[in-house]
Structure formats: structure tokens, C-alpha cells
Short mmCIF file of C-alpha atoms in Angstrom, two decimals:
data_model
loop_
_atom_site.label_atom_id
_atom_site.label_comp_id
_atom_site.label_asym_id
_atom_site.label_seq_id
_atom_site.Cartn_x
_atom_site.Cartn_y
_atom_site.Cartn_z
CA MET A 1 40.49 -35.53 -25.33
CA LYS A 2 41.75 -37.20 -28.53
CA ASN A 3 38.83 -38.37 -30.66
CA THR A 4 39.72 -42.02 -31.39
CA PHE A 5 37.44 -45.00 -31.77
CA TYR A 6 37.26 -47.68 -29.15
CA GLU A 7 39.53 -50.54 -30.28
CA VAL A 8 37.62 -53.81 -30.68
CA LYS A 9 39.70 -57.00 -30.72
CA SER A 10 38.57 -60.00 -32.74
CA GLU A 11 39.02 -62.44 -29.87
CA GLU A 12 36.24 -60.64 -27.96
CA TYR A 13 33.65 -62.05 -30.35
CA TYR A 14 34.07 -65.76 -29.90
CA GLU A 15 30.31 -65.75 -29.09
CA GLU A 16 27.39 -63.43 -29.92
CA PRO A 17 28.47 -59.79 -29.47
CA PRO A 18 27.06 -57.24 -26.98
CA ILE A 19 24.56 -54.67 -28.28
CA LEU A 20 24.59 -51.09 -26.94
CA ASN A 21 21.30 -49.56 -25.74
CA VAL A 22 21.05 -45.94 -24.47
CA SER A 23 18.01 -44.51 -22.61
CA ILE A 24 18.16 -41.12 -24.39
CA ASN A 25 18.68 -39.91 -27.95
CA GLU A 26 18.89 -36.15 -27.42
CA LEU A 27 18.76 -33.51 -24.68
CA ASN A 28 17.41 -29.94 -24.65
CA LEU A 29 18.68 -28.20 -21.55
CA GLU A 30 18.09 -24.74 -20.06
CA ILE A 31 20.81 -24.02 -17.56
CA ALA A 32 21.37 -20.89 -15.50
CA ALA A 33 24.61 -19.02 -16.07
CA PHE A 34 27.35 -19.47 -13.46
CA SER A 35 25.87 -22.73 -12.25
CA VAL A 36 26.63 -26.43 -12.42
CA TYR A 37 24.01 -28.72 -13.90
CA THR A 38 24.00 -32.49 -13.38
CA GLY A 39 21.86 -35.25 -14.80
CA ALA A 40 22.00 -38.94 -15.59
CA PHE A 41 21.02 -41.53 -18.16
CA LYS A 42 21.32 -45.30 -18.41
CA ILE A 43 23.39 -47.55 -20.69
CA ASN A 44 22.80 -51.29 -20.89
CA ASN A 45 23.64 -54.36 -22.99
CA VAL A 46 20.73 -55.98 -24.84
CA GLY A 47 22.99 -58.53 -26.49
CA LYS A 48 25.39 -61.18 -25.23
CA GLY A 49 28.78 -61.00 -23.61
CA ASN A 50 30.16 -58.09 -21.58
CA LEU A 51 29.71 -54.45 -22.60
CA LYS A 52 32.57 -52.01 -22.16
CA GLY A 53 33.24 -48.59 -23.54
CA ARG A 54 33.71 -44.89 -22.99
CA ILE A 55 31.86 -41.53 -23.42
CA PHE A 56 33.10 -38.03 -24.18
CA SER A 57 31.82 -34.58 -25.23
CA LYS A 58 32.98 -33.55 -28.70
CA ASN A 59 32.90 -29.83 -27.77
CA GLY A 60 34.04 -30.33 -24.21
CA TYR A 61 30.94 -28.79 -22.55
CA ALA A 62 30.27 -31.81 -20.33
CA SER A 63 32.20 -34.24 -18.16
CA PHE A 64 31.06 -37.76 -17.25
CA ASN A 65 31.27 -40.15 -14.36
CA PRO A 66 32.43 -42.74 -15.11
CA PRO A 67 34.07 -41.79 -18.41
CA LYS A 68 34.85 -45.51 -19.01
CA TRP A 69 33.12 -48.66 -17.81
CA GLU A 70 32.89 -52.42 -18.12
CA SER A 71 29.36 -53.36 -17.18
CA ASN A 72 26.19 -54.56 -18.85
CA GLU A 73 24.23 -51.92 -16.92
CA GLN A 74 25.72 -48.55 -16.19
CA VAL A 75 24.33 -45.17 -15.03
CA ILE A 76 26.26 -42.28 -16.56
CA ILE A 77 26.20 -39.01 -14.59
CA TYR A 78 26.92 -35.93 -16.67
CA ARG A 79 28.05 -32.54 -15.35
CA ILE A 80 27.88 -29.17 -17.17
CA ASP A 81 29.65 -26.13 -15.67
CA THR A 82 28.35 -22.90 -17.26
CA LYS A 83 30.88 -20.46 -15.81
CA GLU A 84 32.60 -20.14 -19.21
CA LEU A 85 29.36 -20.03 -21.20
CA ILE A 86 27.65 -16.78 -22.21
CA ARG A 87 24.13 -15.95 -21.02
CA ASP A 88 21.35 -16.00 -23.66
CA TYR A 89 23.47 -18.13 -26.00
CA HIS A 90 22.64 -21.58 -27.41
CA TYR A 91 25.34 -24.23 -27.55
CA LYS A 92 25.32 -27.44 -29.58
CA ASP A 93 27.19 -30.51 -28.47
CA ILE A 94 27.48 -34.20 -29.37
CA TRP A 95 28.17 -36.81 -26.74
CA LEU A 96 29.79 -39.82 -28.35
CA ILE A 97 29.50 -43.26 -26.81
CA GLU A 98 31.96 -45.89 -28.14
CA THR A 99 31.60 -49.49 -26.98
CA ASN A 100 32.34 -53.01 -28.08
CA GLY A 101 28.61 -53.24 -28.75
CA GLY A 102 28.35 -50.29 -31.10
CA GLU A 103 28.40 -46.48 -31.08
CA LYS A 104 25.81 -43.86 -30.19
CA GLU A 105 25.69 -40.08 -30.60
CA ILE A 106 23.53 -38.03 -28.23
CA LEU A 107 22.58 -34.63 -29.63
CA VAL A 108 22.61 -31.91 -26.94
CA ASP A 109 21.19 -28.36 -27.15
CA ILE A 110 22.17 -26.10 -24.23
CA SER A 111 20.46 -22.71 -23.58
CA ILE A 112 22.12 -20.46 -21.02
CA THR A 113 19.62 -18.45 -18.98
CA TYR A 114 19.96 -15.89 -16.19
CA PRO A 115 21.95 -16.99 -13.17
CA LEU A 116 19.89 -18.44 -10.34
CA LEU A 117 19.66 -16.80 -6.93
CA ILE A 118 19.43 -19.66 -4.46
CA ILE A 119 16.94 -18.90 -1.67
CA ASP A 120 17.03 -22.25 0.12
CA ASP A 121 17.22 -25.96 -0.66
CA LYS A 122 13.90 -25.88 -2.51
CA ASN A 123 13.57 -22.35 -3.90
CA SER A 124 15.58 -20.34 -6.39
CA ILE A 125 15.03 -17.13 -8.37
CA SER A 126 15.96 -16.69 -12.00
CA ASP A 127 15.50 -12.93 -12.52
CA LEU A 128 14.68 -9.66 -10.75
CA LYS A 129 10.99 -9.88 -11.65
CA GLU A 130 10.79 -13.13 -9.68
CA PHE A 131 12.73 -11.49 -6.85
CA ALA A 132 10.17 -8.64 -6.70
CA SER A 133 7.36 -11.20 -6.55
CA TYR A 134 9.18 -13.00 -3.74
CA ALA A 135 9.66 -9.71 -1.85
CA LYS A 136 5.93 -8.97 -2.04
CA SER A 137 5.08 -12.02 0.08
CA ASN A 138 8.39 -12.50 1.96
CA TRP A 139 9.62 -8.98 2.68
CA SER A 140 11.86 -9.75 5.67
CA ASN A 141 13.58 -12.67 3.93
CA ALA A 142 13.97 -10.67 0.72
CA LYS A 143 15.58 -7.82 2.67
CA GLU A 144 18.16 -10.17 4.21
CA ILE A 145 18.93 -11.69 0.81
CA PHE A 146 19.15 -8.24 -0.80
CA PHE A 147 22.00 -7.22 1.52
CA SER A 148 23.83 -10.56 1.35
CA PRO A 149 27.05 -11.26 -0.62
CA LEU A 150 25.05 -13.88 -2.52
CA PHE A 151 22.76 -11.20 -4.00
CA ILE A 152 25.71 -8.97 -4.89
CA SER A 153 27.38 -11.84 -6.74
CA TRP A 154 24.11 -12.76 -8.47
CA ILE A 155 23.34 -9.24 -9.70
CA ASN A 156 26.93 -8.77 -10.90
CA ASN A 157 26.77 -12.04 -12.81
CA ASN A 158 23.63 -10.79 -14.57
CA LYS A 159 25.86 -8.07 -16.02
CA ASN A 160 23.07 -5.46 -16.18
CA ILE A 161 25.05 -2.27 -15.61
CA GLY A 162 21.90 -0.22 -14.93
CA PHE A 163 20.73 -2.49 -12.09
CA ILE A 164 24.26 -2.72 -10.69
CA ASN A 165 24.56 1.08 -10.54
CA ILE A 166 21.15 1.39 -8.85
CA TYR A 167 22.12 -1.27 -6.31
CA ASN A 168 25.44 0.42 -5.47
CA GLN A 169 23.70 3.76 -4.85
CA ILE A 170 20.69 2.40 -2.97
CA THR A 171 22.62 0.25 -0.52
CA THR A 172 24.16 3.39 0.99
CA ILE A 173 20.75 4.19 2.54
CA LYS A 174 20.80 3.33 6.25
CA ASP A 175 17.17 2.20 6.39
CA LYS A 176 17.32 -1.24 4.79
CA ASP A 177 13.58 -1.47 4.24
CA TRP A 178 13.53 1.73 2.22
CA ALA A 179 16.71 0.75 0.38
CA LEU A 180 14.99 -2.37 -0.93
CA GLU A 181 11.79 -0.42 -1.69
CA TYR A 182 13.64 2.21 -3.73
CA PHE A 183 15.66 -0.42 -5.60
CA LEU A 184 12.49 -2.20 -6.73
CA ARG A 185 10.91 1.10 -7.79
CA LEU A 186 13.94 2.45 -9.67
CA ALA A 187 14.47 -0.89 -11.39
CA GLY A 188 10.89 -0.69 -12.68
CA LEU A 189 9.83 -3.78 -10.73
CA LYS A 190 7.03 -2.13 -8.74
CA HIS A 191 5.02 1.10 -8.51
CA THR A 192 4.61 3.46 -5.59
CA PRO A 193 1.49 2.52 -3.58
CA SER A 194 -1.36 4.98 -4.12
CA LEU A 195 -4.00 6.25 -1.70
CA TRP A 196 -7.56 7.34 -2.36
CA ILE A 197 -10.69 8.43 -0.50
CA GLN A 198 -14.04 7.30 -1.85
CA GLU A 199 -15.71 10.69 -1.31
CA ASN A 200 -13.65 13.86 -1.11
CA GLU A 201 -16.27 15.91 0.76
CA ARG A 202 -18.35 15.45 3.88
CA ILE A 203 -21.26 17.55 5.12
CA ILE A 204 -21.83 17.52 8.88
CA ASP A 205 -25.02 18.85 10.47
CA MET A 206 -24.54 20.10 14.01
CA SER A 207 -27.19 20.62 16.62
CA PRO A 208 -27.68 24.32 17.47
CA ILE A 209 -27.21 23.79 21.19
CA ASN A 210 -24.41 21.22 21.07
CA ASN A 211 -21.03 22.41 22.33
CA LYS A 212 -19.49 18.97 22.76
CA ALA A 213 -16.89 17.54 20.37
CA LEU A 214 -18.23 15.32 17.60
CA LEU A 215 -16.20 12.19 16.82
CA LYS A 216 -15.96 11.45 13.09
CA SER A 217 -13.77 9.22 10.94
CA LEU A 218 -12.12 9.28 7.54
CA VAL A 219 -11.34 6.08 5.58
CA ILE A 220 -8.18 6.07 3.46
CA ARG A 221 -7.77 3.17 1.03
CA LYS A 222 -4.56 1.87 -0.52
CA ARG A 223 -3.72 0.35 -3.89
CA GLY A 224 -0.50 -1.53 -4.56
CA TRP A 225 2.11 -2.96 -2.19
CA GLY A 226 5.32 -1.84 -0.57
CA LEU A 227 6.47 0.72 1.96
CA LEU A 228 4.48 3.88 2.57
CA GLU A 229 4.71 6.83 4.96
CA GLY A 230 2.65 9.99 5.18
CA GLU A 231 1.28 12.88 7.24
CA ILE A 232 -2.24 14.10 8.02
CA SER A 233 -3.07 17.73 8.84
CA SER A 234 -5.92 20.25 8.86
CA ASP A 235 -6.24 23.93 8.03
CA VAL A 236 -8.77 24.84 10.76
CA SER A 237 -8.62 24.86 14.55
CA TRP A 238 -12.01 23.17 15.00
CA ILE A 239 -10.75 19.87 13.53
CA ARG A 240 -8.57 17.84 15.92
CA LEU A 241 -6.92 14.78 14.36
CA LYS A 242 -6.33 11.65 16.42
CA LYS A 243 -3.47 10.64 14.10
CA THR A 244 -1.07 12.98 12.29
CA SER A 245 1.25 10.43 10.64
CA PHE A 246 0.99 6.90 9.27
CA ASN A 247 2.96 4.08 7.68
CA LEU A 248 2.30 0.72 6.07
CA MET A 249 1.69 -1.02 9.42
CA ASP A 250 -1.32 1.24 10.11
CA PHE A 251 -3.27 -0.27 7.20
CA ASP A 252 -5.56 -3.23 7.76
CA ASN A 253 -6.65 -4.98 4.58
CA ASN A 254 -5.52 -1.93 2.55
CA LYS A 255 -7.67 0.38 4.70
CA LEU A 256 -6.72 3.06 7.23
CA ILE A 257 -9.36 4.65 9.49
CA VAL A 258 -8.43 8.12 10.75
CA ASP A 259 -10.53 9.44 13.63
CA TYR A 260 -10.96 13.17 14.14
CA GLU A 261 -13.02 15.46 16.38
CA VAL A 262 -15.12 18.45 15.38
CA LEU A 263 -14.76 20.93 18.25
CA ALA A 264 -18.18 22.53 18.47
CA ASP A 265 -17.15 25.18 21.02
CA ARG A 266 -14.76 26.70 18.46
CA ILE A 267 -17.41 27.19 15.78
CA THR A 268 -19.17 30.55 15.55
CA ASN A 269 -20.50 30.61 11.99
CA LYS A 270 -23.63 28.94 10.73
CA ILE A 271 -21.58 27.39 7.90
CA SER A 272 -17.90 26.53 8.39
CA LEU A 273 -15.50 25.05 5.83
CA GLY A 274 -12.39 23.05 6.65
CA LYS A 275 -9.91 20.71 4.98
CA ILE A 276 -7.97 17.60 5.95
CA TYR A 277 -4.75 17.00 4.01
CA VAL A 278 -3.27 13.53 3.45
CA LYS A 279 0.32 13.86 2.19
CA TYR A 280 2.56 10.97 1.12
CA GLU A 281 5.58 10.77 -1.18
CA ASP A 282 5.05 13.76 -3.52
CA LYS A 283 1.26 13.45 -3.55
CA GLU A 284 -1.56 15.14 -1.63
CA ILE A 285 -5.22 14.27 -1.08
CA VAL A 286 -7.61 17.03 0.04
CA TYR A 287 -10.69 16.05 2.05
CA ASN A 288 -13.27 18.85 2.36
CA ILE A 289 -15.56 19.24 5.37
CA LYS A 290 -18.63 21.48 5.38
CA LEU A 291 -20.11 22.03 8.82
CA ILE A 292 -23.65 23.38 9.06
CA ARG A 293 -24.99 24.49 12.41
CA LYS A 294 -28.74 24.08 12.15
CA LYS A 295 -31.29 26.64 13.35
CA ALA A 296 -32.78 25.77 16.67
CA LEU A 297 -36.31 26.01 15.29
CA THR A 298 -37.80 26.21 11.81
CA VAL A 299 -41.44 27.07 11.18
CA THR A 300 -43.23 26.83 7.84
CA PHE A 301 -46.80 26.67 6.55
CA SER A 302 -48.50 24.05 4.46
CA LYS A 303 -49.35 26.69 1.79
CA LYS A 304 -47.80 29.83 0.42
CA SER A 305 -51.01 31.80 0.81
CA PHE A 306 -54.53 31.38 2.17
CA LYS A 307 -58.00 32.48 1.17
CA GLN A 308 -60.69 34.23 3.22
CA ASP A 309 -62.07 30.98 4.47
CA ASP A 310 -59.41 28.29 4.52
CA VAL A 311 -57.51 25.73 6.62
CA GLY A 312 -53.77 25.26 7.01
CA VAL A 313 -51.02 23.57 9.01
CA LEU A 314 -48.22 25.18 10.98
CA ILE A 315 -45.14 22.90 10.56
CA VAL A 316 -42.49 23.08 13.28
CA ASP A 317 -39.09 21.30 13.25
CA ASN A 318 -37.21 21.27 16.52
CA TYR A 319 -33.39 20.78 16.37
CA THR A 320 -32.61 21.59 20.00
CA GLY A 321 -32.62 18.00 21.13
CA GLU A 322 -35.17 18.84 23.84
CA ASP A 323 -38.95 18.95 24.06
CA LEU A 324 -40.35 22.46 23.65
CA MET A 325 -43.46 24.28 24.81
CA LEU A 326 -44.79 26.47 21.98
CA GLU A 327 -46.95 29.53 22.54
CA VAL A 328 -48.80 30.55 19.35
CA ASN A 329 -50.24 34.09 19.26
CA PRO A 330 -51.93 35.26 16.01
CA LYS A 331 -52.12 39.01 15.49
CA ASP A 332 -55.60 38.94 13.96
CA PRO A 333 -58.69 37.25 15.39
CA TRP A 334 -59.58 35.60 12.08
CA ILE A 335 -56.57 33.23 12.43
CA LEU A 336 -57.85 30.49 14.70
CA PHE A 337 -55.84 27.80 16.56
CA GLU A 338 -57.37 25.14 18.76
CA ALA A 339 -55.05 26.05 21.64
CA LYS A 340 -52.50 28.64 22.61
CA LYS A 341 -49.81 26.23 23.86
CA TYR A 342 -48.43 23.03 22.34
CA LEU A 343 -45.82 20.57 23.69
CA ILE A 344 -43.70 19.30 20.80
CA ALA A 345 -40.75 16.95 20.33
CA LYS A 346 -38.70 16.92 17.09
CA HIS A 347 -41.53 17.60 14.68
CA ALA A 348 -45.05 18.96 14.98
CA GLU A 349 -47.89 19.80 12.59
CA ILE A 350 -50.42 22.19 14.17
CA PRO A 351 -53.70 22.79 12.28
CA PHE A 352 -55.40 26.20 12.13
CA ARG A 353 -58.24 27.93 10.30
CA ILE A 354 -58.66 31.23 8.41
CA HIS A 355 -62.15 32.67 8.86
CA MET A 356 -62.70 36.30 7.79
CA THR A 357 -66.15 37.66 8.56
CA ARG A 358 -67.89 40.54 6.79
CA TRP A 359 -66.90 42.93 9.61
CA HIS A 360 -63.23 41.87 9.27
CA LYS A 361 -63.25 42.71 5.58
CA ILE A 362 -64.87 46.09 6.16
CA GLY A 363 -62.30 46.96 8.79
CA MET A 364 -59.36 46.12 6.52
CA GLY A 365 -60.54 48.09 3.53
CA LYS A 366 -60.41 47.31 -0.14
CA VAL A 367 -56.95 45.82 -0.87
CA PRO A 368 -56.08 42.71 -2.92
CA TYR A 369 -54.42 40.91 -0.01
CA TYR A 370 -53.51 41.36 3.62
CA ASP A 371 -50.41 40.39 5.65
CA SER A 372 -50.87 39.05 9.10
CA LEU A 373 -48.44 38.09 11.86
CA ILE A 374 -48.24 34.98 13.96
CA GLU A 375 -45.85 35.21 16.89
CA ILE A 376 -44.36 31.95 18.13
CA GLN A 377 -42.45 31.61 21.37
CA ALA A 378 -40.70 28.36 22.25
CA ASN A 379 -39.68 27.55 25.80
CA SER A 380 -37.23 24.84 26.89
CA LYS A 381 -35.38 24.09 30.09
CA ARG A 382 -32.20 25.69 28.75
CA ARG A 383 -33.28 28.67 26.66
CA ILE A 384 -36.20 30.57 25.11
CA PHE A 385 -36.67 30.84 21.37
CA ARG A 386 -38.84 33.48 19.68
CA GLN A 387 -39.78 33.73 16.07
CA LYS A 388 -42.26 35.96 14.19
CA LEU A 389 -43.78 34.88 10.91
CA ILE A 390 -45.58 36.97 8.27
CA LYS A 391 -47.87 35.09 5.90
CA LYS A 392 -49.91 36.53 3.03
CA ILE A 393 -53.68 36.08 3.19
CA ASP A 394 -55.62 36.40 -0.09
CA VAL A 395 -58.91 38.22 0.36
CA VAL A 396 -61.37 38.40 -2.52
CA ASN A 397 -63.52 41.53 -2.44
#
């Protein structure tokens, strides 16, 4: 447009002249590349007579509606099309208003930002970091957008060759969920989710007479977001897993509970070691299991040794899960129990006395100490247990 001043004729000022008033003095605009930006401001006459004039952009970055007017109050709508403007550049412009009531220059600073990806009437995305954030909470919608022509146009307009190459390779993957997941990872917009187990070892005590399967569980926790798939396995036959594979949908509040059975009828050793492997991506978690089959019956004494005249306690722990009838038979008459038979449950403490007479000492001869035997036989409805104990008795000559 030719830059000429508005011609003012002398006959227009037979009374007091109009006076131009503009609602803005300058504009600082951030506009997405490859978009059209519109705005408005107001012009009015604060003097007398009728105001008329025109407006134009000195650098041609904006167009106006109307470009000319004859009105004492006028709303000017401006339109800026950024398709010819370069992203990350700043542009200066002057909008000149010429009227019969004076002139006005509006200083305009235009910053061109990343192109906008329009999601809907109310939402738009300015860069890939915002798109990743949107995908985190709106995965299905983000997946549809990712494979749309709109996204292809948007990413091409961003002119990032690295992202464009990743996109072209990733979109050949048939599984659309994983295509989006890999794009976000390779573009550096998210990390692979990670798994962890709070304790990497578990010790399980097993009853000596139990041959039924024990149901146990393993808790796998997740950090991060996004797609995840994995496998679960074991290296021993006595661990039977209820689940051998998993994906993101199996997690509840970032937690996956894996049930497994310990098959007691397949265990022959007193101590058995096994492992559960959790494999995902290129990572592996090892969960160690130590299985201890308890003794049916343990018997101890309250002291390590006893004197010629002393008292003690026979301590019995019963792991059979049944009540037992104990028969206690000392080898020597100077070991005295109140009874020969005792009915016990899980735990029993049976008192006894050591009483060596002069004749006992003579019969045993002059030695610093003597060993004596106490034979214990335990009877239950299912089986009979027998155990012999040797305890040292200190005899002072």
C-alpha cells in the first residue's frame, strides 16, 4: 500500500475539529507459527464533527477490517497470518492511523513461537513436552491425535528433523499404543517405567508335617508412567506362579500383587532355595526365597550343665501342629521328674531335679563330670517322634 497521508480539506473545519483517540499505544504479541491471530481495538472521536480515516501496517504484517471508516466510534479488527514468518524470530511493525482528527502510530512487537496443535475448541498444545504431558492423562485421545494428519502437519511445521525421522520410523509399528510409547521415549519426553520390590528375599518356615501347598504373594511396585509388559518365572519346581506375564493394566495404584504357591509335597530338604524372576524391557529383578522345614520337635534345657544338687527345666517346642503326649525316661535315678508322661501343645516347660546321693557318687567313681541320658518319646495321632538327649552333669568330689 502506498504510504500517503490522509488528505484533509479546509472546508471540513468550519466548526471545531474531531480529535482522534485510540484505546492502545503498543502491542506485544506471541503468535504460533503457521497460525492466524486476530484481535481488536477501539477508535473514537473525543472532539467535534465526524471522524474519518484509514489504518495500515507499514511492514505489511497485518491486515485490518475495516481499513477505512467514517464513524465517531469504530472497532478495528486486526489479522496477522504467520505462515510467511519464521519461528523464534521477533518482528517489529508500526500500524499507522491517519484521520481528519490527527494521526497515531501503534508500535507492535511480534514473537513467533512453535506452531499450535489444536486439540479441541478450548485446548491447544504448543510443543512436544506439552503433548507428552497431555498423553500422560489422556492416552487414548493422544494416540488418535498422534496418528492424525493434523499431528503430521504440526510436527513437520516444527521443522525438527530429528523428531520427524523418529516419527516416520515409529509409525510403521502396527501396535499404535507402543508406537506412541516409543516415540515419546526416543524423543526424550519420558523414561521407561521402572519396577522394584521392597525386599528381595523372603524366608518361609514350613511345618514339618504339612504337605499342602502354601499360598504366598509378592508385591511389585512401579515408578513412572507409560506402557509396560513383562514376564514372571521361577527356577524351581516347588514354586507355582499364578501369573506368568503382566502389563500396565495389571497394576492398581502402581502396585501389582503376584500370588504363588509353595508346593510342600515337592520339598525333600530341610532348607530349600528358589528364585522368582521378574523380567521387563531389558531389565530383570531377582526375588530370593529360602524355605526352612522346621524340626517336628526341639528339646533344650534351661542350663548348659547342672551340679550335684540342682533344679532345671526341660523346654519342649512342638511344631507338628498337634497336641503331643511326651514320655520322659531318665537313664539315671538321680534325675527326677514329677511324672513320666506330659500332654503338651505348642510349647512346654517341664521342671526336674538333680539329686546325687553319696552312694551315687561312689558308684560313678572319681571323675570331674558325668554324662547322663534322658530319652524322650512323643506320641501323636499321626506319628511317633523319638529323641535322645545327653546333658553334662557337674559333680564335685
